[in-house]
Coordinates of C-alpha atoms and ligand atoms in Angstrom, one line a residue:
M23 CA -60.1 13.3 -64.8
I24 CA -61.3 9.9 -65.9
C25 CA -64.7 9.1 -64.4
L26 CA -65.4 5.5 -63.8
S27 CA -68.5 3.9 -62.1
G28 CA -69.3 7.1 -60.1
F29 CA -65.8 7.7 -58.7
S30 CA -62.9 9.6 -60.1
L31 CA -59.2 9.2 -60.7
T32 CA -56.9 12.2 -61.1
V33 CA -54.1 11.3 -63.5
S34 CA -50.6 12.5 -64.1
A35 CA -51.2 16.2 -64.1
Q36 CA -51.2 16.0 -60.3
V37 CA -48.1 15.3 -58.3
K38 CA -48.3 11.7 -57.3
S39 CA -47.8 10.7 -53.7
D40 CA -45.4 7.9 -52.8
L41 CA -48.3 5.5 -52.6
D42 CA -49.2 6.2 -56.3
L43 CA -45.7 5.3 -57.6
P44 CA -46.0 2.3 -60.0
W45 CA -44.3 -0.9 -58.9
T46 CA -41.3 -2.3 -60.8
I47 CA -40.7 -6.1 -61.3
K48 CA -37.5 -5.7 -59.3
E49 CA -39.3 -4.1 -56.3
L50 CA -41.9 -6.9 -56.4
Q51 CA -39.3 -9.6 -56.5
N52 CA -37.5 -8.0 -53.6
R53 CA -40.7 -7.9 -51.6
I54 CA -41.5 -11.6 -52.5
D55 CA -37.9 -12.5 -51.4
S56 CA -38.5 -10.7 -48.1
C57 CA -41.7 -12.7 -47.7
E58 CA -39.6 -15.9 -48.3
S59 CA -37.1 -14.8 -45.6
K60 CA -39.9 -14.3 -43.1
A61 CA -41.5 -17.6 -44.1
M62 CA -38.2 -19.4 -43.5
V63 CA -38.1 -17.9 -39.9
T64 CA -41.6 -19.1 -39.3
L65 CA -40.8 -22.6 -40.6
G66 CA -38.0 -22.7 -37.9
T67 CA -40.5 -21.9 -35.2
L68 CA -43.2 -24.4 -36.1
K69 CA -43.0 -27.6 -34.2
N70 CA -44.7 -29.9 -36.6
Y71 CA -46.9 -30.1 -39.7
K72 CA -50.1 -30.6 -37.6
R73 CA -50.3 -26.9 -36.6
S74 CA -50.4 -23.8 -38.8
P75 CA -50.0 -20.1 -38.0
R76 CA -53.1 -18.1 -37.2
T77 CA -52.3 -14.8 -35.4
I78 CA -49.4 -13.1 -33.6
P79 CA -51.0 -11.9 -30.4
A80 CA -50.0 -8.4 -29.2
G81 CA -46.5 -8.2 -27.7
Q82 CA -45.4 -11.5 -29.3
I83 CA -43.0 -12.1 -32.2
H84 CA -43.8 -15.6 -33.4
W85 CA -47.0 -17.0 -34.8
D86 CA -49.5 -18.7 -32.5
A87 CA -50.1 -22.0 -34.4
K88 CA -53.4 -23.8 -34.3
P89 CA -54.2 -27.5 -34.9
T90 CA -55.5 -28.4 -38.3
G91 CA -59.3 -27.9 -38.6
G92 CA -60.3 -24.3 -38.5
W93 CA -61.2 -22.1 -41.5
T94 CA -57.7 -20.6 -41.6
T95 CA -56.0 -24.0 -41.8
G96 CA -55.1 -23.8 -45.5
F97 CA -53.5 -20.3 -45.6
W98 CA -50.1 -21.3 -44.4
A99 CA -49.7 -24.0 -47.0
G100 CA -51.0 -21.5 -49.5
I101 CA -48.5 -18.9 -48.5
L102 CA -45.7 -21.5 -49.0
W103 CA -47.1 -22.3 -52.5
Y104 CA -47.1 -18.6 -53.4
V105 CA -43.6 -18.1 -52.1
Y106 CA -42.5 -21.1 -54.2
E107 CA -44.3 -19.7 -57.2
G108 CA -42.6 -16.3 -56.6
T109 CA -39.1 -17.7 -56.0
G110 CA -38.9 -21.2 -57.5
D111 CA -37.2 -22.4 -54.2
A112 CA -37.5 -26.2 -54.0
K113 CA -37.0 -26.2 -50.2
I114 CA -40.2 -24.1 -49.8
K115 CA -42.0 -26.5 -52.2
K116 CA -41.2 -29.4 -50.0
E117 CA -42.6 -27.6 -47.0
A118 CA -45.7 -26.6 -48.9
E119 CA -46.2 -30.3 -49.8
Q120 CA -45.9 -31.4 -46.2
F121 CA -48.3 -28.8 -44.8
T122 CA -50.8 -29.4 -47.6
E123 CA -50.8 -33.2 -47.0
E124 CA -51.7 -32.7 -43.4
I125 CA -54.9 -30.8 -44.2
K126 CA -56.4 -33.9 -45.9
T127 CA -57.4 -35.2 -42.4
I128 CA -60.3 -32.7 -42.4
L129 CA -62.0 -34.9 -45.0
D130 CA -62.2 -37.7 -42.5
E131 CA -65.1 -35.9 -40.8
P132 CA -68.5 -34.8 -42.2
V133 CA -68.5 -31.2 -43.5
R134 CA -68.8 -28.7 -40.7
S135 CA -69.0 -25.4 -42.5
H136 CA -68.8 -23.6 -45.9
D137 CA -65.0 -23.0 -45.4
M138 CA -63.9 -25.9 -47.6
G139 CA -62.9 -23.5 -50.3
F140 CA -60.8 -21.3 -48.0
I141 CA -59.1 -24.4 -46.7
F142 CA -58.7 -26.6 -49.8
N143 CA -58.3 -24.0 -52.6
S144 CA -55.4 -22.2 -50.8
S145 CA -53.6 -25.5 -50.1
F146 CA -54.5 -28.3 -52.5
G147 CA -55.8 -25.9 -55.2
N148 CA -52.6 -23.9 -55.4
G149 CA -50.6 -27.1 -55.2
Y150 CA -52.5 -28.6 -58.2
R151 CA -52.2 -25.3 -60.2
L152 CA -48.4 -25.3 -59.7
T153 CA -47.5 -29.0 -59.9
G154 CA -50.3 -30.7 -61.8
N155 CA -50.3 -33.4 -59.0
Q156 CA -53.4 -35.5 -59.8
A157 CA -53.8 -36.5 -56.1
Y158 CA -54.2 -32.8 -55.3
K159 CA -56.9 -32.5 -57.9
Q160 CA -58.8 -35.5 -56.5
T161 CA -58.7 -34.1 -53.0
C162 CA -60.2 -30.8 -54.3
I163 CA -63.0 -32.8 -55.9
I164 CA -63.7 -34.7 -52.7
A165 CA -63.7 -31.4 -50.7
A166 CA -66.1 -29.8 -53.2
D167 CA -68.4 -32.8 -53.0
S168 CA -68.3 -32.4 -49.2
L169 CA -69.2 -28.7 -49.5
S170 CA -72.0 -29.4 -52.0
H171 CA -73.9 -31.3 -49.2
L172 CA -74.5 -27.9 -47.6
F173 CA -76.4 -26.6 -50.7
N174 CA -80.1 -26.1 -50.1
E175 CA -82.2 -26.5 -53.2
K176 CA -85.1 -24.4 -51.9
V177 CA -82.9 -21.4 -51.1
G178 CA -80.3 -21.9 -53.8
T179 CA -77.3 -21.2 -51.6
I180 CA -74.9 -23.0 -49.4
L181 CA -75.6 -23.1 -45.6
S182 CA -72.5 -21.3 -44.3
W183 CA -72.7 -22.1 -40.6
P184 CA -74.5 -25.4 -39.8
A185 CA -73.5 -25.1 -36.2
Q186 CA -75.1 -21.7 -35.8
V187 CA -78.5 -23.1 -36.8
R188 CA -78.8 -23.9 -33.1
S189 CA -79.2 -20.2 -32.5
N190 CA -82.6 -18.7 -33.5
L191 CA -80.8 -15.7 -35.0
Y192 CA -79.1 -17.8 -37.7
A193 CA -81.8 -20.5 -38.2
P194 CA -82.9 -22.1 -40.3
H195 CA -80.5 -21.4 -43.2
N196 CA -77.7 -18.7 -43.0
T197 CA -75.5 -17.5 -45.8
I198 CA -72.6 -15.2 -45.2
I199 CA -70.9 -13.0 -47.8
D200 CA -67.5 -14.7 -47.1
N201 CA -69.1 -17.9 -48.6
M202 CA -68.6 -16.4 -52.1
I203 CA -64.9 -17.3 -51.9
N204 CA -65.7 -21.0 -51.5
L205 CA -67.5 -21.1 -54.9
E206 CA -64.0 -21.3 -56.5
L207 CA -63.6 -24.8 -55.2
L208 CA -67.0 -25.8 -56.8
F209 CA -65.9 -24.3 -60.2
M210 CA -62.5 -26.1 -60.0
A211 CA -64.2 -29.4 -59.3
S212 CA -66.7 -28.9 -62.1
D213 CA -63.8 -28.1 -64.5
N214 CA -62.0 -31.2 -63.4
S215 CA -64.8 -33.8 -63.2
S216 CA -67.9 -34.9 -65.0
N217 CA -70.1 -33.5 -62.2
K218 CA -71.6 -30.3 -63.5
E219 CA -73.9 -29.9 -60.5
F220 CA -70.9 -28.2 -58.8
Y221 CA -71.1 -25.4 -61.5
R222 CA -74.9 -25.1 -61.2
M223 CA -74.7 -24.7 -57.4
A224 CA -72.0 -22.1 -57.6
V225 CA -73.9 -20.0 -60.1
S226 CA -77.1 -20.3 -58.1
H227 CA -75.3 -19.3 -54.9
A228 CA -73.8 -16.2 -56.6
D229 CA -77.2 -15.2 -58.2
V230 CA -79.2 -15.6 -55.0
T231 CA -76.5 -13.8 -53.0
M232 CA -76.5 -11.0 -55.5
K233 CA -80.3 -10.7 -55.2
N234 CA -80.5 -10.7 -51.4
Q235 CA -77.2 -9.7 -49.9
V236 CA -76.3 -6.6 -51.9
R237 CA -77.8 -3.3 -50.9
P238 CA -79.0 -0.7 -53.5
D239 CA -75.8 1.3 -52.8
S240 CA -73.7 -1.8 -53.8
T241 CA -72.5 -2.5 -50.2
V242 CA -73.2 -5.9 -48.7
Y243 CA -74.9 -7.4 -45.7
H244 CA -72.7 -9.8 -43.8
V245 CA -75.4 -12.5 -43.1
V246 CA -78.7 -13.3 -44.8
V247 CA -80.9 -15.8 -43.0
Y248 CA -83.4 -17.7 -45.3
D249 CA -86.5 -19.7 -44.7
D250 CA -85.3 -23.1 -45.8
M251 CA -88.8 -24.2 -47.0
T252 CA -89.8 -21.1 -49.0
G253 CA -86.3 -19.8 -49.9
K254 CA -87.4 -16.3 -48.7
A255 CA -84.8 -14.0 -47.1
I256 CA -86.1 -13.4 -43.5
R257 CA -83.2 -11.5 -41.8
K258 CA -80.3 -9.4 -43.0
I259 CA -77.8 -9.0 -40.1
T260 CA -74.2 -8.7 -39.2
H261 CA -71.9 -11.0 -37.3
Q262 CA -68.4 -9.4 -37.6
G263 CA -69.5 -5.9 -38.6
Y264 CA -70.3 -2.8 -36.5
A265 CA -74.1 -3.0 -37.2
D266 CA -76.6 -4.8 -39.4
N267 CA -76.6 -1.9 -41.8
S268 CA -73.0 -1.0 -41.7
V269 CA -70.3 -1.8 -44.2
W270 CA -67.9 -4.4 -42.8
A271 CA -64.7 -3.8 -44.8
R272 CA -63.6 -7.4 -45.2
G273 CA -67.1 -8.5 -46.2
Q274 CA -67.1 -6.0 -49.0
A275 CA -63.6 -7.2 -50.1
W276 CA -64.8 -10.9 -50.1
A277 CA -67.7 -9.8 -52.3
I278 CA -65.4 -8.1 -54.8
Y279 CA -63.1 -11.1 -54.9
G280 CA -66.0 -13.5 -55.2
Y281 CA -67.8 -11.8 -58.1
S282 CA -64.6 -11.2 -60.0
M283 CA -63.8 -14.9 -59.7
C284 CA -67.3 -15.8 -60.7
Y285 CA -66.9 -13.7 -63.9
R286 CA -63.6 -15.4 -64.6
E287 CA -65.2 -18.8 -64.2
T288 CA -68.5 -18.2 -66.1
G289 CA -68.0 -15.3 -68.4
E290 CA -71.4 -14.0 -67.3
D291 CA -71.5 -10.2 -67.6
R292 CA -73.8 -9.8 -64.6
F293 CA -71.0 -11.0 -62.3
L294 CA -68.5 -8.5 -63.9
Q295 CA -71.0 -5.6 -63.5
M296 CA -71.6 -6.7 -59.8
A297 CA -67.8 -6.9 -59.1
K298 CA -67.4 -3.3 -60.6
Q299 CA -70.3 -1.9 -58.5
L300 CA -69.0 -3.5 -55.3
T301 CA -65.5 -2.1 -56.1
G302 CA -66.9 1.4 -56.6
A303 CA -68.6 1.3 -53.2
Y304 CA -65.4 0.0 -51.6
L305 CA -63.0 2.5 -53.2
E306 CA -65.2 5.6 -52.4
R307 CA -65.1 4.7 -48.7
L308 CA -61.4 4.2 -48.4
P309 CA -59.2 6.5 -46.3
E310 CA -56.2 8.3 -47.8
D311 CA -53.8 5.3 -47.3
A312 CA -56.1 2.8 -49.1
V313 CA -56.3 0.5 -46.1
P314 CA -59.8 0.4 -44.6
Y315 CA -60.9 0.8 -41.1
W316 CA -62.3 -2.6 -40.0
D317 CA -65.9 -1.3 -40.6
F318 CA -66.4 1.8 -42.8
D319 CA -69.2 3.0 -40.5
D320 CA -67.6 2.6 -37.1
P321 CA -68.3 6.0 -35.4
A322 CA -64.9 5.8 -33.7
I323 CA -63.2 6.5 -37.0
P324 CA -60.4 7.8 -37.2
N325 CA -59.6 6.1 -33.9
A326 CA -60.9 2.7 -35.0
P327 CA -58.7 -0.2 -35.9
R328 CA -57.7 -0.8 -39.5
D329 CA -58.0 -4.1 -41.3
A330 CA -55.0 -4.9 -43.4
S331 CA -56.5 -8.2 -44.4
A332 CA -59.4 -6.5 -46.1
A333 CA -56.9 -4.4 -48.1
A334 CA -54.9 -7.5 -49.1
V335 CA -58.1 -9.3 -50.3
A336 CA -59.2 -6.2 -52.2
A337 CA -55.8 -5.7 -53.8
S338 CA -55.7 -9.2 -55.0
A339 CA -59.3 -9.1 -56.2
L340 CA -58.7 -5.8 -58.1
L341 CA -55.7 -7.3 -59.9
E342 CA -58.0 -10.2 -61.0
L343 CA -60.7 -7.7 -62.1
S344 CA -58.2 -5.6 -64.0
G345 CA -57.1 -8.7 -65.9
L346 CA -60.7 -9.5 -66.9
E347 CA -61.8 -6.0 -67.8
K348 CA -61.6 -5.2 -71.5
N349 CA -61.8 -1.4 -71.4
A350 CA -58.2 -0.2 -71.3
A351 CA -58.9 2.9 -69.0
E352 CA -60.9 0.8 -66.5
K353 CA -58.3 -2.0 -66.6
L354 CA -55.6 0.5 -65.7
Y355 CA -57.8 2.1 -63.1
Y356 CA -58.3 -1.2 -61.2
Q357 CA -54.6 -2.1 -61.5
K358 CA -53.5 1.3 -60.2
A359 CA -55.9 1.1 -57.3
A360 CA -54.5 -2.3 -56.4
E361 CA -50.9 -1.1 -56.7
K362 CA -51.6 1.7 -54.3
M363 CA -53.1 -0.7 -51.8
L364 CA -50.0 -2.9 -52.1
R365 CA -47.7 0.2 -51.7
S366 CA -49.5 1.1 -48.5
L367 CA -49.4 -2.4 -47.1
S368 CA -45.7 -2.6 -48.0
S369 CA -44.9 0.7 -46.2
P370 CA -43.6 0.8 -42.6
A371 CA -47.2 1.6 -41.4
Y372 CA -48.3 -2.0 -42.2
W373 CA -45.2 -4.1 -43.2
S374 CA -44.0 -5.7 -40.0
G375 CA -40.2 -5.5 -40.8
H376 CA -38.2 -6.7 -37.9
Q377 CA -41.1 -6.4 -35.4
N378 CA -42.5 -9.9 -35.8
D379 CA -42.6 -12.9 -38.2
A380 CA -45.7 -11.8 -40.1
F381 CA -45.7 -10.0 -43.4
L382 CA -48.4 -7.5 -42.3
M383 CA -49.5 -5.9 -39.1
H384 CA -52.9 -4.3 -38.2
S385 CA -55.6 -6.8 -39.3
T386 CA -58.9 -7.2 -37.4
G387 CA -60.7 -10.5 -37.2
N388 CA -63.7 -10.0 -35.0
R389 CA -64.1 -6.6 -33.5
P390 CA -67.6 -7.1 -32.0
K391 CA -66.2 -10.0 -30.0
N392 CA -62.9 -8.2 -29.4
T393 CA -60.9 -11.1 -30.7
E394 CA -58.0 -10.8 -33.1
V395 CA -58.1 -7.0 -33.2
D396 CA -55.3 -4.9 -34.7
I397 CA -52.7 -7.8 -35.0
P398 CA -51.1 -9.9 -37.7
I399 CA -53.5 -12.6 -39.0
I400 CA -52.5 -15.3 -41.4
Y401 CA -55.1 -14.6 -44.2
A402 CA -53.8 -11.0 -44.6
D403 CA -50.4 -12.5 -45.4
Y404 CA -51.9 -15.0 -47.8
Y405 CA -53.9 -12.5 -49.9
Y406 CA -50.9 -10.1 -49.8
I407 CA -48.5 -12.5 -51.3
E408 CA -51.1 -13.7 -53.8
A409 CA -51.5 -10.1 -54.9
L410 CA -47.7 -9.6 -55.1
V411 CA -47.4 -12.7 -57.3
R412 CA -50.4 -11.6 -59.4
L413 CA -48.9 -8.2 -60.0
K414 CA -45.5 -9.6 -60.9
K415 CA -47.2 -11.7 -63.6
I416 CA -49.1 -8.7 -64.9
L417 CA -45.9 -6.6 -65.1
L418 CA -44.0 -9.4 -66.8
S419 CA -46.7 -9.8 -69.4
E420 CA -46.8 -6.1 -70.0
K421 CA -43.1 -6.1 -70.6
K422 CA -43.4 -8.9 -73.2
N423 CA -46.1 -7.0 -75.2
Ligands
LIG515 N1 -65.0 -15.9 -42.1 C1 -64.0 -15.2 -42.7 C2 -63.7 -13.9 -42.1 O1 -63.6 -13.7 -40.9 O2 -63.5 -13.0 -42.9

């Protein structure tokens, strides 16, 4: 037994289940190629570049596409960038460019929410990473500048939902754990411009969130509401979870992803330690198949819906964490945990196969509102293919060494 961060991993002495089998590069490539085939089918069903896939409602086969504007707008372009990265297919690159370009129209309007990172990093950020296109870089900097207008100096965090301030519950300044993901856009803009305020704001947001949003048991609150004059946390509540004090699975996954990314960008050990503690709390709550129920505390478990999107976010985050960790045993531990999540997501229980055009089934968007429950959702596919591409890179570099 190797004991890490309060949880344990039984190694080779025990017979491994199928989910514990290590991935090969060939298997990963086959899976990425299957994602490409599915993406090609979806490209054939989309009518124009102004709409992008969001969900496949129950009983349907094709994606329901939404007009450019919502928080999920960038994921389809991002999926195409990852398919291009994983296959080198020039046709897919052309499509990625077209869908990416369309997203720029969001910048014609004043910033409406914290989601600029979700939208622009997945599309323009990946486009810049893979092509070096300077126009993509400039667009990311403009998007980051727009996001920075939501930063409140008194509180030290970004206002996540300006529109919700109309409701007493979320006023005067709300910050949701999902917001951690958007800090990546600020770091990117700081790296690529002379404006270091982006960096300062991102670090402040991560520190204040760590202080107020993480519970003593390393699980997270979904929403913290702050007094915008004193900076004091005045309410700790949920929006998409089962209860204010429950552990909403995707929120915990966003936190792991966010703090791993913050450590990559800053090298600050406190963010690495945070990411590891959040991971420990997530892993010890997982069911056998490594795909969480939508909320770890739903009393309906085991009859509650799963959330494949949370598993995909966590798998991708743990591959990042594994790459950043220096201790060899812990590095391997995080990689193996992520590999298991990807095995489970790639099994017939979650992989949609011929049933519909998505990569993955069984994601849950907003259970309390009963919307987007137990269906394919675009961000699950985005983080799934990101994780497949990340793992392929890790295995290729292991092969070289
Ligand atoms: N706002 C992102 C989510 O639903 O997880």
